[in-house]
Amino acid sequence: MDIETLGMHFSSFGEFLAMGGHAPYVWSSYAFMLVIVLWNVISALGQGRKVKQQISKRLAMQSHANESAMEKSL
Amino acid sequence: MWESLKRLYHRLGSPKWFFQISGRWLPYVLVLATALIGIGLIWGLMFAPEERLQGNSYRIMYIHVPAAIIAQSGYLILAIAGVVSLVWRMKMADWVARAVAPIGASFCLLAFVTGAVWGKPTWGVWFVLDARIISVMVLFFLYLGVISLQTVIDNPRQAANASAVLAIVGVVNIPIIKYSVEWWNTVHQPASISLAGKLSIAPTMFMPLVISILGFYLLFVGLILMRTRNHILESEYKTRWVADWLSQEGRA
Amino acid sequence: MKAMMWRDLLLAYRRKGELLNPLFFFWIVVGLFPLSIAPDPELLRQMGAGVLWMSALLSTLLGLDLLFRSDFEDGALEQLLISPHSIFGWVLAKSLVHWLVTGLPLALISPLLGVMLQLPASQGVLIMSVLLLGTPILSLIGTVGAALTVGLKKGGLILPILVLPLYIPVLIFGSSIIVRQLQGLPVAQPFALLGAMLALTLFVSPLMASVALRISVSR
């Protein structure tokens, strides 16, 4: 099937990449969009991982402190 | 109606309820966002027709407009959360504000950069000093102020309150700043130029824009949920339900 | 409140070096601008209004982070906040003192510096009146920023980031009045807008600064 029958605006992939001579502007904008979106997703995930690590560390310290307190009272 | 709204508000104030509900909804929000963004951008990039005056460079619109909308509503959310935090001392509002600020700022930067790039093929300059793009830049500065205040103050409660005041002051100022920048623009450039204003938008160009706006907005909501959940965990880690949730998470 | 104002003014007067700091800073910045461009009178005349206003913005930032510092450190601020009286008037007085020791002297010498920037001497009165109208707004907005950052070690570093974006309307209307008069255009509209902004900030800024002080001191 010819891609033009799908209603596609460009007749070939090369033409699509060229964006009628506006390729640098269009593609740099889309690339920057990708950077921003990826940064958002990765930083949110990384923040979650860090928070969970912090919590488990704090909880471990707490239980350790509790144990030593128990030992002292014995 | 009023009663159910009040109930919803009280529920929103409960970190546990929010955490559980958002955990259930988050996957759907993110999947739907990705699908809509994919459809909107592919439609916009490949299928939408060429614009009569700007050619293909107008396709930047499909990310510039959603980014600008997110940037503006992000600051509005900051201010609303600020009011809720100051008046009703709701901790949820603090966490939402803290979550929104970096996301909104990043999309503001995206709107600014894409706007600047768009000017080059259209008017031959990398940075068109028109009112709209200057306002986006100022909005980014306002975000920077809130973020720096959030990070510089150690006490979380105090950081939230101080940045809430700043966000409210900023939101009061935004219309004044916008008006002044527009006034400055018309005084110095009688033939005002604007990026999206002169576009002749056909329905076939408009549909992908709507889809992409919806997609990016859902992504924005999803990102807010993700970060808000992190802040909830961070400060509620001593409660029973967080411990339960963590142990369940560890088993899964 | 009056007593407090007199005390603060007296303190500022005793530290003459600090009193003159913003003034000298203003002079230096305005004086350096021609060196960064060219001794071209026409060019300087076109940029003059902008240079004066940019320098005024930067000069008012200079003493801003010290505005509440001493009251915060000696506990006077805390005492004031505990008392049942509203601190609106006190904050307003603080802004006023800040303006009296920065904005007012700047406005008074601005016609001279305008001449240095090749602005016509006949514009002197206008330049001074615009700065007299605009600089109080800068002090009032700056007070909110100072209240938000009082007690922070790095407060002085982030204060300009908080405050400068809010100065934009003053910068635009303030300098356009000078430019428009130079071009023979009517200046009533920007003058009215600047006046309206002063009226608004006169009321809103002390209010916001009071809330901010309560937050900054509650620890």
XYZ file of C-alpha atoms in Angstrom, chain C residues 33-197:
165
model
C 27.735 51.957 31.282
C 29.119 54.425 28.729
C 32.467 52.618 29.007
C 30.807 49.351 28.063
C 29.186 50.877 24.983
C 30.815 53.843 23.230
C 31.119 57.587 23.788
C 28.397 58.037 21.192
C 25.980 60.692 22.559
C 23.073 59.570 20.379
C 23.396 55.935 21.447
C 23.775 56.867 25.111
C 20.734 59.100 24.965
C 18.661 56.216 23.622
C 19.876 53.871 26.354
C 19.925 56.447 29.163
C 16.513 55.721 30.641
C 17.155 51.980 30.702
C 20.580 52.437 32.255
C 19.229 54.676 35.008
C 16.455 52.252 35.859
C 18.596 49.117 35.737
C 21.126 50.775 38.029
C 18.356 51.860 40.389
C 17.019 48.285 40.560
C 20.436 46.906 41.418
C 21.143 49.633 43.973
C 17.941 49.016 45.909
C 18.877 45.343 46.177
C 22.084 46.299 47.943
C 20.946 46.801 51.531
C 17.789 44.743 51.263
C 18.953 41.567 53.004
C 19.977 43.630 56.061
C 16.506 45.165 56.375
C 15.247 42.842 59.135
C 18.571 41.218 60.022
C 19.413 43.092 63.224
C 15.839 42.946 64.529
C 15.863 39.216 63.837
C 19.189 38.615 65.547
C 18.547 40.572 68.739
C 15.089 39.016 69.145
C 13.189 42.279 68.733
C 11.296 40.855 65.792
C 10.144 37.844 67.781
C 8.908 40.059 70.609
C 7.019 42.189 68.139
C 5.353 39.154 66.608
C 4.266 37.816 69.999
C 2.482 41.052 70.852
C -1.177 41.109 69.789
C -0.769 44.243 67.671
C -0.599 44.035 63.908
C 2.884 44.570 62.536
C 1.551 46.078 59.300
C 2.555 49.588 60.331
C 5.928 48.492 61.575
C 6.708 46.723 58.285
C 5.483 49.692 56.285
C 7.784 51.938 58.329
C 10.686 49.600 57.621
C 10.036 49.860 53.871
C 9.813 53.606 54.185
C 13.152 53.813 55.984
C 14.714 51.637 53.299
C 13.380 53.995 50.648
C 14.538 57.078 52.538
C 18.127 55.806 52.625
C 18.274 54.271 49.110
C 15.539 55.310 46.675
C 15.261 58.921 47.742
C 18.983 59.809 47.407
C 19.118 57.969 44.080
C 16.184 59.946 42.773
C 17.738 63.194 43.948
C 21.023 62.706 42.105
C 19.490 61.039 39.039
C 19.164 64.279 36.987
C 22.935 64.761 37.255
C 23.612 61.215 36.127
C 21.059 61.692 33.362
C 23.146 64.543 32.045
C 26.169 62.237 32.112
C 24.169 59.838 29.926
C 23.560 62.697 27.480
C 19.911 63.068 28.423
C 18.840 66.693 28.033
C 19.096 68.737 31.214
C 15.514 69.897 30.667
C 14.405 66.343 31.419
C 15.885 66.495 34.921
C 12.620 67.208 36.721
C 10.845 64.406 34.910
C 13.630 61.897 35.618
C 13.606 62.786 39.293
C 9.832 62.574 39.614
C 9.676 59.213 37.835
C 12.297 57.791 40.168
C 10.540 59.325 43.176
C 7.373 57.538 42.119
C 8.988 54.234 41.145
C 11.671 53.553 43.743
C 9.224 53.275 46.687
C 7.613 50.371 44.792
C 11.019 48.703 44.590
C 11.549 49.117 48.342
C 8.063 47.804 49.113
C 8.391 44.702 46.922
C 11.898 44.186 48.214
C 10.564 44.171 51.774
C 8.556 41.032 50.992
C 11.690 39.339 49.655
C 13.690 40.419 52.708
C 10.957 39.094 55.011
C 10.982 35.733 53.241
C 14.741 35.316 53.512
C 15.440 36.784 56.952
C 17.377 34.336 59.081
C 18.710 32.373 56.116
C 22.456 32.152 55.791
C 22.253 32.272 52.020
C 19.374 34.732 52.049
C 21.360 37.468 50.375
C 22.157 35.182 47.461
C 18.625 34.191 46.551
C 16.981 37.515 47.345
C 17.709 39.004 43.876
C 16.210 35.909 42.209
C 13.026 36.321 44.226
C 12.677 40.041 43.766
C 14.013 41.018 40.329
C 11.242 39.370 38.250
C 8.689 41.314 40.287
C 10.489 44.568 39.422
C 9.772 44.180 35.687
C 6.645 46.373 35.471
C 8.393 49.225 37.302
C 11.348 48.916 34.944
C 9.119 48.981 31.855
C 6.835 51.863 32.815
C 9.571 53.829 34.566
C 11.994 53.878 31.678
C 9.307 54.264 29.032
C 8.163 57.512 30.627
C 11.629 58.990 30.124
C 11.932 57.592 26.588
C 8.486 58.762 25.552
C 9.029 62.285 26.786
C 12.299 62.362 24.849
C 10.351 61.432 21.721
C 7.660 64.007 22.483
C 4.981 61.410 23.179
C 2.374 61.671 25.961
C 3.456 60.145 29.276
C 0.231 60.342 31.283
C -0.670 56.679 30.843
C 2.537 55.089 32.155
C 2.610 57.691 34.931
C -0.885 56.709 36.000
C 0.018 53.025 35.835
C 3.094 53.577 37.977
C 0.990 55.510 40.486
C -1.592 52.740 40.587
C 1.158 50.218 41.230
